[in-house]
PDB file of C-alpha atoms in Angstrom:
ATOM      1  CA  ALA X   1     -76.753  26.726  41.227  1.00  0.00           C
ATOM      2  CA  THR X   2     -77.410  24.726  44.509  1.00  0.00           C
ATOM      3  CA  ALA X   3     -74.563  23.743  46.975  1.00  0.00           C
ATOM      4  CA  CYS X   4     -75.728  20.177  47.183  1.00  0.00           C
ATOM      5  CA  SER X   5     -77.488  17.504  44.888  1.00  0.00           C
ATOM      6  CA  PRO X   6     -79.041  14.159  44.945  1.00  0.00           C
ATOM      7  CA  ALA X   7     -76.866  11.178  44.837  1.00  0.00           C
ATOM      8  CA  ASP X   8     -75.527  10.349  41.729  1.00  0.00           C
ATOM      9  CA  PRO X   9     -74.893   6.586  40.459  1.00  0.00           C
ATOM     10  CA  VAL X  10     -70.905   6.029  41.056  1.00  0.00           C
ATOM     11  CA  ALA X  11     -69.374   3.639  38.532  1.00  0.00           C
ATOM     12  CA  ASP X  12     -70.859   0.122  39.301  1.00  0.00           C
ATOM     13  CA  GLY X  13     -74.269   2.282  38.997  1.00  0.00           C
ATOM     14  CA  THR X  14     -74.800   2.413  42.974  1.00  0.00           C
ATOM     15  CA  ASP X  15     -75.027   5.561  44.986  1.00  0.00           C
ATOM     16  CA  SER X  16     -73.023   5.455  48.078  1.00  0.00           C
ATOM     17  CA  ALA X  17     -73.958   7.405  51.167  1.00  0.00           C
ATOM     18  CA  ILE X  18     -70.684   8.522  51.976  1.00  0.00           C
ATOM     19  CA  LEU X  19     -69.546  12.165  51.467  1.00  0.00           C
ATOM     20  CA  ALA X  20     -65.603  13.169  50.830  1.00  0.00           C
ATOM     21  CA  ASP X  21     -63.796  15.057  53.427  1.00  0.00           C
ATOM     22  CA  GLY X  22     -65.231  18.830  53.926  1.00  0.00           C
ATOM     23  CA  PRO X  23     -63.206  21.868  53.015  1.00  0.00           C
ATOM     24  CA  GLU X  24     -60.981  22.879  56.056  1.00  0.00           C
ATOM     25  CA  THR X  25     -62.607  24.839  58.620  1.00  0.00           C
ATOM     26  CA  ILE X  26     -60.338  27.245  60.799  1.00  0.00           C
ATOM     27  CA  SER X  27     -62.312  27.211  64.175  1.00  0.00           C
ATOM     28  CA  SER X  28     -62.113  29.084  67.524  1.00  0.00           C
ATOM     29  CA  GLU X  29     -63.994  29.659  70.656  1.00  0.00           C
ATOM     30  CA  LEU X  30     -64.692  33.449  71.445  1.00  0.00           C
ATOM     31  CA  ALA X  31     -64.961  34.543  74.987  1.00  0.00           C
ATOM     32  CA  GLU X  32     -68.058  36.055  76.311  1.00  0.00           C
ATOM     33  CA  SER X  33     -66.311  39.551  76.015  1.00  0.00           C
ATOM     34  CA  ASP X  34     -65.555  38.930  72.358  1.00  0.00           C
ATOM     35  CA  ILE X  35     -68.945  37.800  71.146  1.00  0.00           C
ATOM     36  CA  PRO X  36     -70.155  40.379  68.455  1.00  0.00           C
ATOM     37  CA  GLU X  37     -72.952  42.198  69.979  1.00  0.00           C
ATOM     38  CA  GLY X  38     -75.029  41.643  66.763  1.00  0.00           C
ATOM     39  CA  ILE X  39     -74.732  38.057  67.287  1.00  0.00           C
ATOM     40  CA  ARG X  40     -76.837  38.420  70.480  1.00  0.00           C
ATOM     41  CA  ALA X  41     -79.442  40.565  68.736  1.00  0.00           C
ATOM     42  CA  SER X  42     -79.952  37.589  65.880  1.00  0.00           C
ATOM     43  CA  ALA X  43     -79.836  34.923  68.542  1.00  0.00           C
ATOM     44  CA  GLU X  44     -82.540  36.906  70.482  1.00  0.00           C
ATOM     45  CA  GLU X  45     -84.833  37.580  67.012  1.00  0.00           C
ATOM     46  CA  ARG X  46     -84.612  33.950  66.060  1.00  0.00           C
ATOM     47  CA  ILE X  47     -85.333  32.328  69.440  1.00  0.00           C
ATOM     48  CA  PRO X  48     -86.552  34.708  71.670  1.00  0.00           C
ATOM     49  CA  GLY X  49     -85.458  33.942  75.245  1.00  0.00           C
ATOM     50  CA  MET X  50     -82.653  32.003  74.305  1.00  0.00           C
ATOM     51  CA  THR X  51     -79.517  31.746  76.711  1.00  0.00           C
ATOM     52  CA  ILE X  52     -75.887  31.795  74.798  1.00  0.00           C
ATOM     53  CA  ALA X  53     -73.455  29.079  76.523  1.00  0.00           C
ATOM     54  CA  GLU X  54     -70.858  29.215  73.833  1.00  0.00           C
ATOM     55  CA  VAL X  55     -70.098  30.699  70.392  1.00  0.00           C
ATOM     56  CA  GLU X  56     -67.360  29.266  67.924  1.00  0.00           C
ATOM     57  CA  ARG X  57     -66.156  31.260  65.006  1.00  0.00           C
ATOM     58  CA  LYS X  58     -65.660  29.196  61.916  1.00  0.00           C
ATOM     59  CA  GLU X  59     -63.926  30.030  58.671  1.00  0.00           C
ATOM     60  CA  ARG X  60     -65.016  27.767  55.842  1.00  0.00           C
ATOM     61  CA  ASP X  61     -64.885  28.397  51.672  1.00  0.00           C
ATOM     62  CA  GLY X  62     -64.431  31.630  51.917  1.00  0.00           C
ATOM     63  CA  MET X  63     -67.318  32.585  54.588  1.00  0.00           C
ATOM     64  CA  VAL X  64     -67.238  33.032  58.195  1.00  0.00           C
ATOM     65  CA  PHE X  65     -69.894  31.462  60.107  1.00  0.00           C
ATOM     66  CA  TYR X  66     -70.500  31.609  64.372  1.00  0.00           C
ATOM     67  CA  ASP X  67     -72.068  28.448  65.608  1.00  0.00           C
ATOM     68  CA  VAL X  68     -74.078  29.803  68.624  1.00  0.00           C
ATOM     69  CA  GLU X  69     -74.803  27.261  71.106  1.00  0.00           C
ATOM     70  CA  GLY X  70     -77.330  27.781  74.221  1.00  0.00           C
ATOM     71  CA  THR X  71     -80.907  26.903  75.578  1.00  0.00           C
ATOM     72  CA  ARG X  72     -84.126  28.067  74.423  1.00  0.00           C
ATOM     73  CA  PRO X  73     -86.526  28.982  77.624  1.00  0.00           C
ATOM     74  CA  ASP X  74     -88.072  25.807  77.628  1.00  0.00           C
ATOM     75  CA  GLY X  75     -83.959  24.305  78.671  1.00  0.00           C
ATOM     76  CA  SER X  76     -83.867  22.234  75.310  1.00  0.00           C
ATOM     77  CA  GLU X  77     -80.277  22.534  73.624  1.00  0.00           C
ATOM     78  CA  VAL X  78     -80.176  24.698  70.338  1.00  0.00           C
ATOM     79  CA  GLU X  79     -77.568  25.783  68.082  1.00  0.00           C
ATOM     80  CA  LEU X  80     -77.814  28.527  65.619  1.00  0.00           C
ATOM     81  CA  ASP X  81     -75.354  28.847  62.451  1.00  0.00           C
ATOM     82  CA  MET X  82     -75.190  32.326  61.975  1.00  0.00           C
ATOM     83  CA  LEU X  83     -73.246  33.491  58.471  1.00  0.00           C
ATOM     84  CA  ALA X  84     -71.364  37.039  58.940  1.00  0.00           C
ATOM     85  CA  GLU X  85     -72.360  39.473  55.986  1.00  0.00           C
ATOM     86  CA  ASP X  86     -70.076  41.983  54.621  1.00  0.00           C
ATOM     87  CA  ASP X  87     -72.277  44.949  56.517  1.00  0.00           C
ATOM     88  CA  GLY X  88     -71.618  43.614  59.573  1.00  0.00           C
ATOM     89  CA  SER X  89     -74.977  41.793  60.105  1.00  0.00           C
ATOM     90  CA  PHE X  90     -75.448  38.405  61.054  1.00  0.00           C
ATOM     91  CA  GLN X  91     -77.805  36.256  59.148  1.00  0.00           C
ATOM     92  CA  VAL X  92     -79.096  33.096  61.100  1.00  0.00           C
ATOM     93  CA  VAL X  93     -78.544  30.280  58.094  1.00  0.00           C
ATOM     94  CA  GLU X  94     -79.908  27.189  60.062  1.00  0.00           C
ATOM     95  CA  VAL X  95     -81.246  25.990  63.411  1.00  0.00           C
ATOM     96  CA  GLN X  96     -80.011  22.774  64.596  1.00  0.00           C
ATOM     97  CA  ARG X  97     -80.463  20.220  67.542  1.00  0.00           C
ATOM     98  CA  ASP X  98     -79.417  16.632  68.316  1.00  0.00           C
ATOM     99  CA  ILE X  99     -81.829  14.400  67.976  1.00  0.00           C
ATOM    100  CA  GLY X 100     -81.715  10.380  67.741  1.00  0.00           C
ATOM    101  CA  TRP X 101     -81.728   8.253  64.410  1.00  0.00           C
ATOM    102  CA  ASP X 102     -85.357   6.981  65.258  1.00  0.00           C
ATOM    103  CA  ALA X 103     -86.862  10.103  65.374  1.00  0.00           C
ATOM    104  CA  VAL X 104     -85.594  10.979  61.553  1.00  0.00           C
ATOM    105  CA  PRO X 105     -88.427  11.159  59.550  1.00  0.00           C
ATOM    106  CA  GLU X 106     -88.946   7.534  58.025  1.00  0.00           C
ATOM    107  CA  ASN X 107     -89.079   8.295  54.291  1.00  0.00           C
ATOM    108  CA  ALA X 108     -85.501  10.010  55.119  1.00  0.00           C
ATOM    109  CA  ARG X 109     -84.289   6.808  57.157  1.00  0.00           C
ATOM    110  CA  ALA X 110     -85.625   4.743  54.170  1.00  0.00           C
ATOM    111  CA  VAL X 111     -83.692   6.852  51.462  1.00  0.00           C
ATOM    112  CA  ALA X 112     -80.686   6.798  53.573  1.00  0.00           C
ATOM    113  CA  LEU X 113     -81.045   2.457  54.433  1.00  0.00           C
ATOM    114  CA  ALA X 114     -81.213   1.983  50.921  1.00  0.00           C
ATOM    115  CA  THR X 115     -77.809   3.751  50.031  1.00  0.00           C
ATOM    116  CA  PRO X 116     -74.956   1.139  49.323  1.00  0.00           C
ATOM    117  CA  ASP X 117     -72.257   2.002  52.487  1.00  0.00           C
ATOM    118  CA  MET X 118     -75.152   3.449  54.524  1.00  0.00           C
ATOM    119  CA  PHE X 119     -74.160   2.878  58.106  1.00  0.00           C
ATOM    120  CA  THR X 120     -76.576   3.506  61.568  1.00  0.00           C
ATOM    121  CA  PRO X 121     -75.488   6.883  62.369  1.00  0.00           C
ATOM    122  CA  ASP X 122     -73.951   7.577  66.273  1.00  0.00           C
ATOM    123  CA  ARG X 123     -75.187  11.079  66.195  1.00  0.00           C
ATOM    124  CA  VAL X 124     -77.656  13.002  64.237  1.00  0.00           C
ATOM    125  CA  ILE X 125     -78.468  16.856  63.844  1.00  0.00           C
ATOM    126  CA  GLU X 126     -81.167  18.020  62.586  1.00  0.00           C
ATOM    127  CA  SER X 127     -80.394  21.449  60.474  1.00  0.00           C
ATOM    128  CA  VAL X 128     -83.666  23.304  59.522  1.00  0.00           C
ATOM    129  CA  GLN X 129     -82.916  25.856  56.735  1.00  0.00           C
ATOM    130  CA  ASN X 130     -84.659  29.316  56.227  1.00  0.00           C
ATOM    131  CA  ASP X 131     -86.920  28.027  53.475  1.00  0.00           C
ATOM    132  CA  GLY X 132     -87.964  24.889  55.087  1.00  0.00           C
ATOM    133  CA  THR X 133     -85.498  22.165  54.108  1.00  0.00           C
ATOM    134  CA  VAL X 134     -84.223  19.973  56.585  1.00  0.00           C
ATOM    135  CA  ILE X 135     -80.962  18.599  56.483  1.00  0.00           C
ATOM    136  CA  TYR X 136     -80.125  15.632  58.452  1.00  0.00           C
ATOM    137  CA  GLU X 137     -76.377  15.351  59.072  1.00  0.00           C
ATOM    138  CA  LEU X 138     -75.411  11.550  60.081  1.00  0.00           C
ATOM    139  CA  PHE X 139     -72.219  11.219  61.990  1.00  0.00           C
ATOM    140  CA  ALA X 140     -70.593   7.420  61.389  1.00  0.00           C
ATOM    141  CA  PRO X 141     -69.072   5.526  64.161  1.00  0.00           C
ATOM    142  CA  GLY X 142     -65.869   6.535  65.493  1.00  0.00           C
ATOM    143  CA  LYS X 143     -66.216   9.926  63.253  1.00  0.00           C
ATOM    144  CA  THR X 144     -67.104  12.905  65.097  1.00  0.00           C
ATOM    145  CA  ASP X 145     -65.443  15.591  63.279  1.00  0.00           C
ATOM    146  CA  GLU X 146     -67.851  16.065  60.427  1.00  0.00           C
ATOM    147  CA  PRO X 147     -71.335  14.383  59.369  1.00  0.00           C
ATOM    148  CA  SER X 148     -70.231  10.979  56.507  1.00  0.00           C
ATOM    149  CA  ALA X 149     -73.810  11.536  55.394  1.00  0.00           C
ATOM    150  CA  GLU X 150     -76.620  13.893  54.773  1.00  0.00           C
ATOM    151  CA  ILE X 151     -80.056  13.573  53.702  1.00  0.00           C
ATOM    152  CA  SER X 152     -82.266  16.362  52.340  1.00  0.00           C
ATOM    153  CA  VAL X 153     -85.859  16.767  53.058  1.00  0.00           C
ATOM    154  CA  SER X 154     -87.767  19.334  51.152  1.00  0.00           C
ATOM    155  CA  ASP X 155     -91.448  19.323  50.423  1.00  0.00           C
ATOM    156  CA  GLY X 156     -91.540  16.285  51.959  1.00  0.00           C
ATOM    157  CA  VAL X 157     -88.980  14.752  49.294  1.00  0.00           C
ATOM    158  CA  ALA X 158     -85.986  12.796  50.964  1.00  0.00           C
ATOM    159  CA  GLU X 159     -82.735  12.740  48.750  1.00  0.00           C
ATOM    160  CA  MET X 160     -79.189  11.833  49.592  1.00  0.00           C
ATOM    161  CA  LEU X 161     -76.603  14.285  49.381  1.00  0.00           C
ATOM    162  CA  THR X 162     -73.460  13.826  47.333  1.00  0.00           C
ATOM    163  CA  GLU X 163     -71.949  17.072  48.143  1.00  0.00           C
ATOM    164  CA  ARG X 164     -72.174  18.749  51.559  1.00  0.00           C
ATOM    165  CA  TRP X 165     -74.297  21.034  52.443  1.00  0.00           C
ATOM    166  CA  GLN X 166     -73.117  24.690  52.080  1.00  0.00           C
ATOM    167  CA  TYR X 167     -73.954  25.335  55.939  1.00  0.00           C
TER     168      TYR X 167
END
């Protein structure tokens, strides 16, 4: 089973771009001394030379995640979302960066713009998954706490999501 699905028609036969509110998330920023060493090792393995600026611990849907923000050696900003595994290890589940709406691939923008209730996003996060799927998280004007819409692009096919991506 997947954690998301393409947009399903709503009662009037249209698709809505707007996602329901996500699950409650409990967040806490970690002090430098409280960052588990495994986080540093996982970050270095995924992005060699990454400088960690901030780590936030999040609990959501029975899972514990760490948002690891920092910079690549070239100075560009990057965020790694890591899942805390039962064995104490940390798995990078997505690599994120902010991009402009105009940098979203044309097929993804077209799917979004053809969807009723769509908006021009104030913020877009590009989230590259381990399998190569890219999730574009679209933040509506004035709503900064979570994305209002998400687009999945896998093997060149773009789809609006009706359920939040699991990560």
